[in-house]
Amino acid sequence: MSRLPSELEAHLQQLILEHRKLLRFVESHQAAMRIMDLKAMDVSAGQQEACRLRIAGIENKRRMLVPILAKQANLSPGQTTVSALADAYPQRRKELLALRDELRQAIGEVAARTNVAGKLAGAVLGHLNTVVRIIAGAVEQAGVYTRQGTPRVAARLGIIDAVG
């Protein structure tokens, strides 16, 4: 029996572990965002990036291994899934399918958390864009000086001006 199915299991376990770490880093980043702790957000963002790089490295190893397994099992290389590999290696079927399901769950949890954070960031950026546009509109009007040389201050922005 080949050691390659065991290697695939090891790669899947590493991916699950890294996705669980990534989820913890995403949660700590969101907690830091709630209290506006910029240092903690920066640390968490760095940890997330390092975790994403490790995931990409493990994924590349997995992608190089799967065609070899598919060739050994006489599967078509373009349609190789974990289910197909589990069918091709029945003695490892239970473990492979369990790891596949656990990895899907971990990826789903990370995706759900980052989706919420993305929507929050988009909303905040939208509000900041509005504030900048209002300030730019008020500043773009040239100031006028009186005969005595003092600047005439523009009228205060009213609620109608700010919304319009």
Short mmCIF file of N, CA, C and O in Angstrom, two decimals, residues 25-147:
data_model
loop_
_atom_site.label_atom_id
_atom_site.label_comp_id
_atom_site.label_asym_id
_atom_site.label_seq_id
_atom_site.Cartn_x
_atom_site.Cartn_y
_atom_site.Cartn_z
N PHE A 25 -7.71 34.02 14.97
CA PHE A 25 -7.13 35.33 14.66
C PHE A 25 -8.19 36.30 14.15
O PHE A 25 -8.16 37.49 14.47
N VAL A 26 -9.12 35.81 13.34
CA VAL A 26 -10.21 36.66 12.84
C VAL A 26 -11.07 37.12 14.01
O VAL A 26 -11.46 38.30 14.08
N GLU A 27 -11.37 36.22 14.93
CA GLU A 27 -12.19 36.59 16.09
C GLU A 27 -11.47 37.62 16.97
O GLU A 27 -12.09 38.57 17.45
N SER A 28 -10.15 37.44 17.16
CA SER A 28 -9.41 38.42 17.97
C SER A 28 -9.34 39.77 17.25
O SER A 28 -9.40 40.82 17.90
N HIS A 29 -9.26 39.75 15.93
CA HIS A 29 -9.26 41.00 15.16
C HIS A 29 -10.60 41.72 15.31
O HIS A 29 -10.64 42.94 15.49
N GLN A 30 -11.68 40.97 15.25
CA GLN A 30 -13.00 41.59 15.41
C GLN A 30 -13.18 42.14 16.82
O GLN A 30 -13.77 43.21 17.00
N ALA A 31 -12.66 41.43 17.82
CA ALA A 31 -12.74 41.93 19.19
C ALA A 31 -11.94 43.22 19.33
O ALA A 31 -12.38 44.17 20.00
N ALA A 32 -10.77 43.29 18.69
CA ALA A 32 -9.96 44.50 18.73
C ALA A 32 -10.66 45.64 18.00
O ALA A 32 -10.56 46.80 18.40
N MET A 33 -11.39 45.32 16.93
CA MET A 33 -12.13 46.35 16.19
C MET A 33 -13.24 46.94 17.06
O MET A 33 -13.51 48.14 16.98
N ARG A 34 -13.87 46.09 17.87
CA ARG A 34 -14.96 46.58 18.72
C ARG A 34 -14.48 47.63 19.71
O ARG A 34 -15.22 48.56 20.04
N ILE A 35 -13.27 47.45 20.23
CA ILE A 35 -12.76 48.39 21.23
C ILE A 35 -11.75 49.39 20.63
O ILE A 35 -11.13 50.14 21.35
N MET A 36 -11.59 49.35 19.30
CA MET A 36 -10.69 50.24 18.57
C MET A 36 -9.26 50.17 19.09
O MET A 36 -8.59 51.18 19.26
N ASP A 37 -8.77 48.97 19.35
CA ASP A 37 -7.39 48.73 19.78
C ASP A 37 -6.55 48.53 18.52
O ASP A 37 -6.46 47.43 17.99
N LEU A 38 -5.93 49.61 18.05
CA LEU A 38 -5.20 49.58 16.79
C LEU A 38 -4.01 48.63 16.82
O LEU A 38 -3.74 47.94 15.84
N LYS A 39 -3.31 48.60 17.95
CA LYS A 39 -2.14 47.72 18.05
C LYS A 39 -2.58 46.25 17.95
O LYS A 39 -1.97 45.46 17.23
N ALA A 40 -3.64 45.90 18.66
CA ALA A 40 -4.14 44.52 18.62
C ALA A 40 -4.65 44.18 17.22
O ALA A 40 -4.47 43.05 16.75
N MET A 41 -5.28 45.14 16.54
CA MET A 41 -5.74 44.89 15.17
C MET A 41 -4.55 44.63 14.25
O MET A 41 -4.61 43.74 13.40
N ASP A 42 -3.48 45.40 14.42
CA ASP A 42 -2.30 45.22 13.58
C ASP A 42 -1.65 43.86 13.84
O ASP A 42 -1.27 43.16 12.89
N VAL A 43 -1.53 43.48 15.10
CA VAL A 43 -0.96 42.18 15.45
C VAL A 43 -1.81 41.06 14.86
O VAL A 43 -1.30 40.11 14.24
N SER A 44 -3.10 41.16 15.03
CA SER A 44 -4.01 40.14 14.52
C SER A 44 -3.97 40.05 13.00
O SER A 44 -4.01 38.96 12.43
N ALA A 45 -3.87 41.18 12.35
CA ALA A 45 -3.79 41.18 10.88
C ALA A 45 -2.52 40.49 10.41
O ALA A 45 -2.54 39.73 9.43
N GLY A 46 -1.43 40.73 11.11
CA GLY A 46 -0.18 40.05 10.77
C GLY A 46 -0.27 38.54 10.98
O GLY A 46 0.23 37.75 10.16
N GLN A 47 -0.90 38.14 12.07
CA GLN A 47 -1.08 36.72 12.34
C GLN A 47 -1.97 36.08 11.27
O GLN A 47 -1.71 34.95 10.82
N GLN A 48 -3.01 36.79 10.86
CA GLN A 48 -3.89 36.26 9.82
C GLN A 48 -3.14 36.08 8.51
O GLN A 48 -3.30 35.06 7.83
N GLU A 49 -2.31 37.05 8.15
CA GLU A 49 -1.56 36.95 6.91
C GLU A 49 -0.58 35.78 6.95
O GLU A 49 -0.46 35.04 5.97
N ALA A 50 0.10 35.60 8.08
CA ALA A 50 1.03 34.48 8.21
C ALA A 50 0.28 33.16 8.10
O ALA A 50 0.75 32.21 7.45
N CYS A 51 -0.88 33.09 8.69
CA CYS A 51 -1.70 31.88 8.64
C CYS A 51 -2.17 31.61 7.21
O CYS A 51 -2.15 30.46 6.74
N ARG A 52 -2.56 32.65 6.49
CA ARG A 52 -2.98 32.49 5.10
C ARG A 52 -1.83 31.98 4.22
O ARG A 52 -2.04 31.15 3.33
N LEU A 53 -0.62 32.45 4.50
CA LEU A 53 0.54 31.98 3.74
C LEU A 53 0.82 30.50 4.03
O LEU A 53 1.14 29.74 3.12
N ARG A 54 0.68 30.10 5.29
CA ARG A 54 0.87 28.68 5.63
C ARG A 54 -0.20 27.83 4.95
O ARG A 54 0.09 26.75 4.43
N ILE A 55 -1.44 28.31 4.94
CA ILE A 55 -2.52 27.58 4.27
C ILE A 55 -2.21 27.43 2.79
O ILE A 55 -2.39 26.36 2.21
N ALA A 56 -1.74 28.50 2.17
CA ALA A 56 -1.41 28.44 0.74
C ALA A 56 -0.30 27.43 0.48
O ALA A 56 -0.34 26.68 -0.51
N GLY A 57 0.70 27.37 1.35
CA GLY A 57 1.78 26.41 1.19
C GLY A 57 1.30 24.98 1.32
O GLY A 57 1.67 24.10 0.51
N ILE A 58 0.47 24.72 2.31
CA ILE A 58 -0.08 23.37 2.51
C ILE A 58 -0.97 23.00 1.33
O ILE A 58 -0.95 21.87 0.84
N GLU A 59 -1.76 23.96 0.87
CA GLU A 59 -2.66 23.71 -0.26
C GLU A 59 -1.87 23.37 -1.53
O GLU A 59 -2.26 22.49 -2.30
N ASN A 60 -0.75 24.04 -1.73
CA ASN A 60 0.10 23.72 -2.89
C ASN A 60 0.64 22.30 -2.80
O ASN A 60 0.67 21.58 -3.81
N LYS A 61 1.06 21.89 -1.61
CA LYS A 61 1.53 20.51 -1.43
C LYS A 61 0.41 19.52 -1.72
O LYS A 61 0.63 18.49 -2.35
N ARG A 62 -0.79 19.84 -1.24
CA ARG A 62 -1.94 18.97 -1.46
C ARG A 62 -2.26 18.86 -2.94
O ARG A 62 -2.52 17.78 -3.47
N ARG A 63 -2.19 19.99 -3.63
CA ARG A 63 -2.49 20.00 -5.07
C ARG A 63 -1.47 19.22 -5.88
O ARG A 63 -1.79 18.69 -6.94
N MET A 64 -0.24 19.18 -5.40
CA MET A 64 0.78 18.39 -6.10
C MET A 64 0.59 16.90 -5.82
O MET A 64 0.93 16.06 -6.66
N LEU A 65 0.06 16.55 -4.68
CA LEU A 65 -0.12 15.16 -4.29
C LEU A 65 -1.34 14.52 -4.96
O LEU A 65 -1.29 13.35 -5.35
N VAL A 66 -2.40 15.26 -5.12
CA VAL A 66 -3.66 14.70 -5.63
C VAL A 66 -3.51 14.10 -7.04
O VAL A 66 -4.01 12.99 -7.28
N PRO A 67 -2.84 14.75 -8.00
CA PRO A 67 -2.70 14.10 -9.31
C PRO A 67 -1.93 12.78 -9.26
O PRO A 67 -2.23 11.85 -10.03
N ILE A 68 -0.97 12.68 -8.35
CA ILE A 68 -0.22 11.44 -8.20
C ILE A 68 -1.14 10.34 -7.69
O ILE A 68 -1.14 9.21 -8.19
N LEU A 69 -1.95 10.68 -6.68
CA LEU A 69 -2.93 9.72 -6.15
C LEU A 69 -3.94 9.33 -7.22
O LEU A 69 -4.31 8.16 -7.33
N ALA A 70 -4.38 10.30 -7.99
CA ALA A 70 -5.36 10.03 -9.05
C ALA A 70 -4.77 9.10 -10.10
O ALA A 70 -5.46 8.19 -10.59
N LYS A 71 -3.52 9.31 -10.43
CA LYS A 71 -2.87 8.46 -11.43
C LYS A 71 -2.73 7.03 -10.91
O LYS A 71 -2.98 6.07 -11.65
N GLN A 72 -2.37 6.88 -9.63
CA GLN A 72 -2.26 5.56 -9.04
C GLN A 72 -3.60 4.83 -9.03
O GLN A 72 -3.66 3.61 -9.19
N ALA A 73 -4.67 5.57 -8.80
CA ALA A 73 -6.00 4.98 -8.71
C ALA A 73 -6.72 4.94 -10.05
O ALA A 73 -7.91 4.58 -10.10
N ASN A 74 -6.06 5.37 -11.13
CA ASN A 74 -6.65 5.40 -12.46
C ASN A 74 -7.90 6.29 -12.52
O ASN A 74 -8.90 5.94 -13.13
N LEU A 75 -7.81 7.45 -11.88
CA LEU A 75 -8.90 8.44 -11.93
C LEU A 75 -8.51 9.52 -12.93
O LEU A 75 -7.33 9.76 -13.19
N SER A 76 -9.53 10.18 -13.48
CA SER A 76 -9.22 11.28 -14.40
C SER A 76 -8.68 12.45 -13.58
O SER A 76 -9.26 12.82 -12.56
N PRO A 77 -7.57 13.05 -14.00
CA PRO A 77 -6.93 14.09 -13.20
C PRO A 77 -7.78 15.34 -12.99
O PRO A 77 -7.67 15.99 -11.98
N GLY A 78 -8.63 15.69 -13.93
CA GLY A 78 -9.43 16.91 -13.80
C GLY A 78 -10.60 16.80 -12.85
O GLY A 78 -11.11 17.79 -12.38
N GLN A 79 -11.06 15.60 -12.56
CA GLN A 79 -12.26 15.39 -11.76
C GLN A 79 -11.96 14.71 -10.43
O GLN A 79 -12.81 14.02 -9.88
N THR A 80 -10.77 14.88 -9.91
CA THR A 80 -10.38 14.20 -8.68
C THR A 80 -10.87 14.98 -7.47
O THR A 80 -10.48 16.12 -7.26
N THR A 81 -11.73 14.35 -6.70
CA THR A 81 -12.22 14.94 -5.45
C THR A 81 -11.81 14.03 -4.30
O THR A 81 -11.36 12.90 -4.51
N VAL A 82 -11.98 14.52 -3.09
CA VAL A 82 -11.68 13.69 -1.93
C VAL A 82 -12.61 12.48 -1.91
O VAL A 82 -12.20 11.37 -1.56
N SER A 83 -13.85 12.67 -2.33
CA SER A 83 -14.80 11.54 -2.38
C SER A 83 -14.31 10.48 -3.36
O SER A 83 -14.37 9.28 -3.06
N ALA A 84 -13.83 10.91 -4.52
CA ALA A 84 -13.32 9.95 -5.51
C ALA A 84 -12.09 9.23 -4.99
O ALA A 84 -11.93 8.02 -5.18
N LEU A 85 -11.22 9.97 -4.30
CA LEU A 85 -10.04 9.34 -3.72
C LEU A 85 -10.42 8.37 -2.60
O LEU A 85 -9.81 7.32 -2.44
N ALA A 86 -11.44 8.74 -1.83
CA ALA A 86 -11.91 7.85 -0.77
C ALA A 86 -12.47 6.56 -1.36
O ALA A 86 -12.26 5.47 -0.81
N ASP A 87 -13.17 6.67 -2.49
CA ASP A 87 -13.67 5.47 -3.17
C ASP A 87 -12.52 4.63 -3.72
O ASP A 87 -12.59 3.41 -3.74
N ALA A 88 -11.46 5.29 -4.19
CA ALA A 88 -10.32 4.59 -4.77
C ALA A 88 -9.46 3.91 -3.70
O ALA A 88 -8.80 2.92 -3.98
N TYR A 89 -9.48 4.46 -2.50
CA TYR A 89 -8.71 3.89 -1.38
C TYR A 89 -9.69 3.54 -0.25
O TYR A 89 -9.81 4.27 0.74
N PRO A 90 -10.42 2.43 -0.37
CA PRO A 90 -11.48 2.11 0.59
C PRO A 90 -10.99 1.93 2.03
O PRO A 90 -11.74 2.20 2.97
N GLN A 91 -9.75 1.52 2.21
CA GLN A 91 -9.24 1.33 3.56
C GLN A 91 -9.04 2.67 4.28
O GLN A 91 -8.98 2.72 5.50
N ARG A 92 -8.96 3.78 3.54
CA ARG A 92 -8.80 5.12 4.12
C ARG A 92 -10.06 5.97 3.96
O ARG A 92 -10.07 7.15 4.27
N ARG A 93 -11.13 5.37 3.45
CA ARG A 93 -12.36 6.09 3.12
C ARG A 93 -12.92 6.88 4.31
O ARG A 93 -13.20 8.07 4.20
N LYS A 94 -13.10 6.21 5.41
CA LYS A 94 -13.73 6.84 6.58
C LYS A 94 -12.94 8.07 7.04
O LYS A 94 -13.51 9.14 7.29
N GLU A 95 -11.62 7.93 7.11
CA GLU A 95 -10.78 9.03 7.58
C GLU A 95 -10.80 10.20 6.59
O GLU A 95 -10.90 11.36 6.99
N LEU A 96 -10.68 9.88 5.30
CA LEU A 96 -10.67 10.94 4.29
C LEU A 96 -11.97 11.73 4.27
O LEU A 96 -11.97 12.96 4.20
N LEU A 97 -13.09 11.03 4.34
CA LEU A 97 -14.39 11.73 4.32
C LEU A 97 -14.60 12.55 5.58
O LEU A 97 -15.16 13.66 5.53
N ALA A 98 -14.15 12.03 6.72
CA ALA A 98 -14.29 12.79 7.97
C ALA A 98 -13.44 14.06 7.92
O ALA A 98 -13.90 15.14 8.33
N LEU A 99 -12.22 13.94 7.40
CA LEU A 99 -11.36 15.12 7.28
C LEU A 99 -11.93 16.12 6.29
O LEU A 99 -11.86 17.34 6.51
N ARG A 100 -12.48 15.64 5.19
CA ARG A 100 -13.11 16.53 4.21
C ARG A 100 -14.24 17.33 4.85
O ARG A 100 -14.32 18.56 4.69
N ASP A 101 -15.09 16.65 5.61
CA ASP A 101 -16.22 17.33 6.25
C ASP A 101 -15.75 18.34 7.29
O ASP A 101 -16.29 19.44 7.40
N GLU A 102 -14.73 17.96 8.05
CA GLU A 102 -14.21 18.87 9.08
C GLU A 102 -13.57 20.10 8.44
O GLU A 102 -13.73 21.22 8.93
N LEU A 103 -12.85 19.89 7.34
CA LEU A 103 -12.24 21.02 6.64
C LEU A 103 -13.30 21.94 6.05
O LEU A 103 -13.19 23.17 6.14
N ARG A 104 -14.33 21.38 5.47
CA ARG A 104 -15.44 22.21 4.94
C ARG A 104 -16.06 23.06 6.04
O ARG A 104 -16.37 24.23 5.84
N GLN A 105 -16.25 22.44 7.21
CA GLN A 105 -16.84 23.17 8.33
C GLN A 105 -15.93 24.32 8.77
O GLN A 105 -16.40 25.44 8.99
N ALA A 106 -14.63 24.05 8.88
CA ALA A 106 -13.69 25.08 9.31
C ALA A 106 -13.64 26.23 8.30
O ALA A 106 -13.65 27.41 8.68
N ILE A 107 -13.61 25.90 7.03
CA ILE A 107 -13.59 26.93 5.98
C ILE A 107 -14.88 27.74 6.02
O ILE A 107 -14.87 28.97 5.87
N GLY A 108 -16.01 27.08 6.24
CA GLY A 108 -17.29 27.78 6.32
C GLY A 108 -17.34 28.76 7.48
O GLY A 108 -17.87 29.87 7.35
N GLU A 109 -16.79 28.35 8.63
CA GLU A 109 -16.78 29.24 9.79
C GLU A 109 -15.92 30.47 9.53
O GLU A 109 -16.31 31.60 9.87
N VAL A 110 -14.75 30.27 8.93
CA VAL A 110 -13.88 31.41 8.61
C VAL A 110 -14.56 32.32 7.60
O VAL A 110 -14.55 33.55 7.75
N ALA A 111 -15.18 31.74 6.60
CA ALA A 111 -15.85 32.54 5.57
C ALA A 111 -16.99 33.36 6.18
O ALA A 111 -17.17 34.53 5.83
N ALA A 112 -17.75 32.77 7.08
CA ALA A 112 -18.86 33.49 7.71
C ALA A 112 -18.34 34.66 8.53
O ALA A 112 -18.90 35.77 8.48
N ARG A 113 -17.28 34.44 9.30
CA ARG A 113 -16.72 35.51 10.14
C ARG A 113 -16.13 36.63 9.29
O ARG A 113 -16.32 37.81 9.60
N THR A 114 -15.40 36.28 8.25
CA THR A 114 -14.78 37.33 7.44
C THR A 114 -15.82 38.07 6.61
O THR A 114 -15.62 39.24 6.29
N ASN A 115 -16.93 37.41 6.28
CA ASN A 115 -18.00 38.08 5.55
C ASN A 115 -18.59 39.19 6.41
O ASN A 115 -18.83 40.31 5.93
N VAL A 116 -18.82 38.91 7.68
CA VAL A 116 -19.36 39.92 8.59
C VAL A 116 -18.38 41.07 8.73
O VAL A 116 -18.76 42.24 8.67
N ALA A 117 -17.09 40.76 8.90
CA ALA A 117 -16.08 41.81 9.04
C ALA A 117 -15.99 42.65 7.77
O ALA A 117 -15.81 43.87 7.83
N GLY A 118 -16.11 42.02 6.61
CA GLY A 118 -16.07 42.74 5.35
C GLY A 118 -17.23 43.70 5.20
O GLY A 118 -17.07 44.83 4.74
N LYS A 119 -18.41 43.25 5.59
CA LYS A 119 -19.58 44.13 5.52
C LYS A 119 -19.44 45.31 6.48
O LYS A 119 -19.79 46.44 6.15
N LEU A 120 -18.91 45.05 7.68
CA LEU A 120 -18.70 46.11 8.65
C LEU A 120 -17.70 47.13 8.12
O LEU A 120 -17.93 48.34 8.19
N ALA A 121 -16.59 46.65 7.57
CA ALA A 121 -15.57 47.55 7.02
C ALA A 121 -16.15 48.37 5.86
O ALA A 121 -15.87 49.56 5.74
N GLY A 122 -16.96 47.75 5.02
CA GLY A 122 -17.58 48.47 3.92
C GLY A 122 -18.51 49.57 4.40
O GLY A 122 -18.53 50.68 3.85
N ALA A 123 -19.26 49.29 5.46
CA ALA A 123 -20.17 50.30 6.00
C ALA A 123 -19.39 51.47 6.60
O ALA A 123 -19.74 52.64 6.38
N VAL A 124 -18.33 51.16 7.34
CA VAL A 124 -17.51 52.22 7.94
C VAL A 124 -16.87 53.07 6.84
O VAL A 124 -16.87 54.30 6.92
N LEU A 125 -16.35 52.43 5.81
CA LEU A 125 -15.74 53.20 4.71
C LEU A 125 -16.76 54.06 3.99
O LEU A 125 -16.45 55.17 3.56
N GLY A 126 -17.98 53.56 3.87
CA GLY A 126 -19.03 54.37 3.25
C GLY A 126 -19.32 55.63 4.04
O GLY A 126 -19.47 56.72 3.48
N HIS A 127 -19.38 55.49 5.37
CA HIS A 127 -19.62 56.67 6.22
C HIS A 127 -18.44 57.64 6.15
O HIS A 127 -18.65 58.86 6.09
N LEU A 128 -17.22 57.11 6.18
CA LEU A 128 -16.05 57.99 6.08
C LEU A 128 -16.01 58.72 4.75
O LEU A 128 -15.64 59.89 4.68
N ASN A 129 -16.40 58.06 3.69
CA ASN A 129 -16.45 58.69 2.37
C ASN A 129 -17.43 59.85 2.38
O ASN A 129 -17.16 60.92 1.84
N THR A 130 -18.57 59.66 3.01
CA THR A 130 -19.57 60.72 3.09
C THR A 130 -19.03 61.92 3.87
O THR A 130 -19.20 63.07 3.46
N VAL A 131 -18.36 61.66 4.99
CA VAL A 131 -17.80 62.73 5.80
C VAL A 131 -16.76 63.51 4.99
O VAL A 131 -16.76 64.75 4.99
N VAL A 132 -15.89 62.81 4.30
CA VAL A 132 -14.85 63.48 3.50
C VAL A 132 -15.49 64.32 2.39
O VAL A 132 -15.05 65.43 2.11
N ARG A 133 -16.52 63.82 1.77
CA ARG A 133 -17.19 64.57 0.70
C ARG A 133 -17.84 65.84 1.25
O ARG A 133 -17.81 66.90 0.61
N ILE A 134 -18.44 65.76 2.43
CA ILE A 134 -19.06 66.95 3.04
C ILE A 134 -18.01 67.97 3.39
O ILE A 134 -18.16 69.17 3.09
N ILE A 135 -16.90 67.52 3.98
CA ILE A 135 -15.83 68.45 4.35
C ILE A 135 -15.21 69.07 3.10
O ILE A 135 -14.96 70.28 3.05
N ALA A 136 -14.98 68.28 2.07
CA ALA A 136 -14.40 68.80 0.83
C ALA A 136 -15.33 69.83 0.20
O ALA A 136 -14.88 70.84 -0.33
N GLY A 137 -16.62 69.57 0.25
CA GLY A 137 -17.57 70.54 -0.31
C GLY A 137 -17.55 71.85 0.45
O GLY A 137 -17.67 72.93 -0.16
N ALA A 138 -17.40 71.79 1.77
CA ALA A 138 -17.37 73.03 2.55
C ALA A 138 -16.06 73.78 2.36
O ALA A 138 -16.02 75.01 2.33
N VAL A 139 -14.96 73.06 2.17
CA VAL A 139 -13.65 73.68 2.06
C VAL A 139 -13.40 74.24 0.66
O VAL A 139 -12.66 75.21 0.49
N GLU A 140 -14.01 73.65 -0.36
CA GLU A 140 -13.70 74.07 -1.72
C GLU A 140 -14.19 75.47 -2.04
O GLU A 140 -13.73 76.08 -3.00
N GLN A 141 -15.08 75.99 -1.24
CA GLN A 141 -15.55 77.36 -1.48
C GLN A 141 -14.48 78.32 -0.98
O GLN A 141 -14.05 78.25 0.17
N ALA A 142 -14.03 79.20 -1.84
CA ALA A 142 -12.95 80.13 -1.50
C ALA A 142 -13.39 81.08 -0.41
O ALA A 142 -14.52 81.56 -0.38
N GLY A 143 -12.48 81.36 0.49
CA GLY A 143 -12.77 82.30 1.57
C GLY A 143 -12.73 83.73 1.06
O GLY A 143 -12.03 84.06 0.11
N VAL A 144 -13.48 84.59 1.69
CA VAL A 144 -13.55 86.00 1.30
C VAL A 144 -13.08 86.83 2.49
O VAL A 144 -13.38 86.51 3.64
N TYR A 145 -12.33 87.90 2.18
CA TYR A 145 -11.84 88.77 3.24
C TYR A 145 -12.66 90.07 3.25
O TYR A 145 -13.07 90.58 2.21
N THR A 146 -12.87 90.59 4.42
CA THR A 146 -13.57 91.87 4.55
C THR A 146 -12.59 93.01 4.26
O THR A 146 -11.39 92.79 4.10
N ARG A 147 -13.07 94.26 4.24
CA ARG A 147 -12.21 95.42 4.00
C ARG A 147 -11.18 95.59 5.10
O ARG A 147 -10.11 96.13 4.89
#
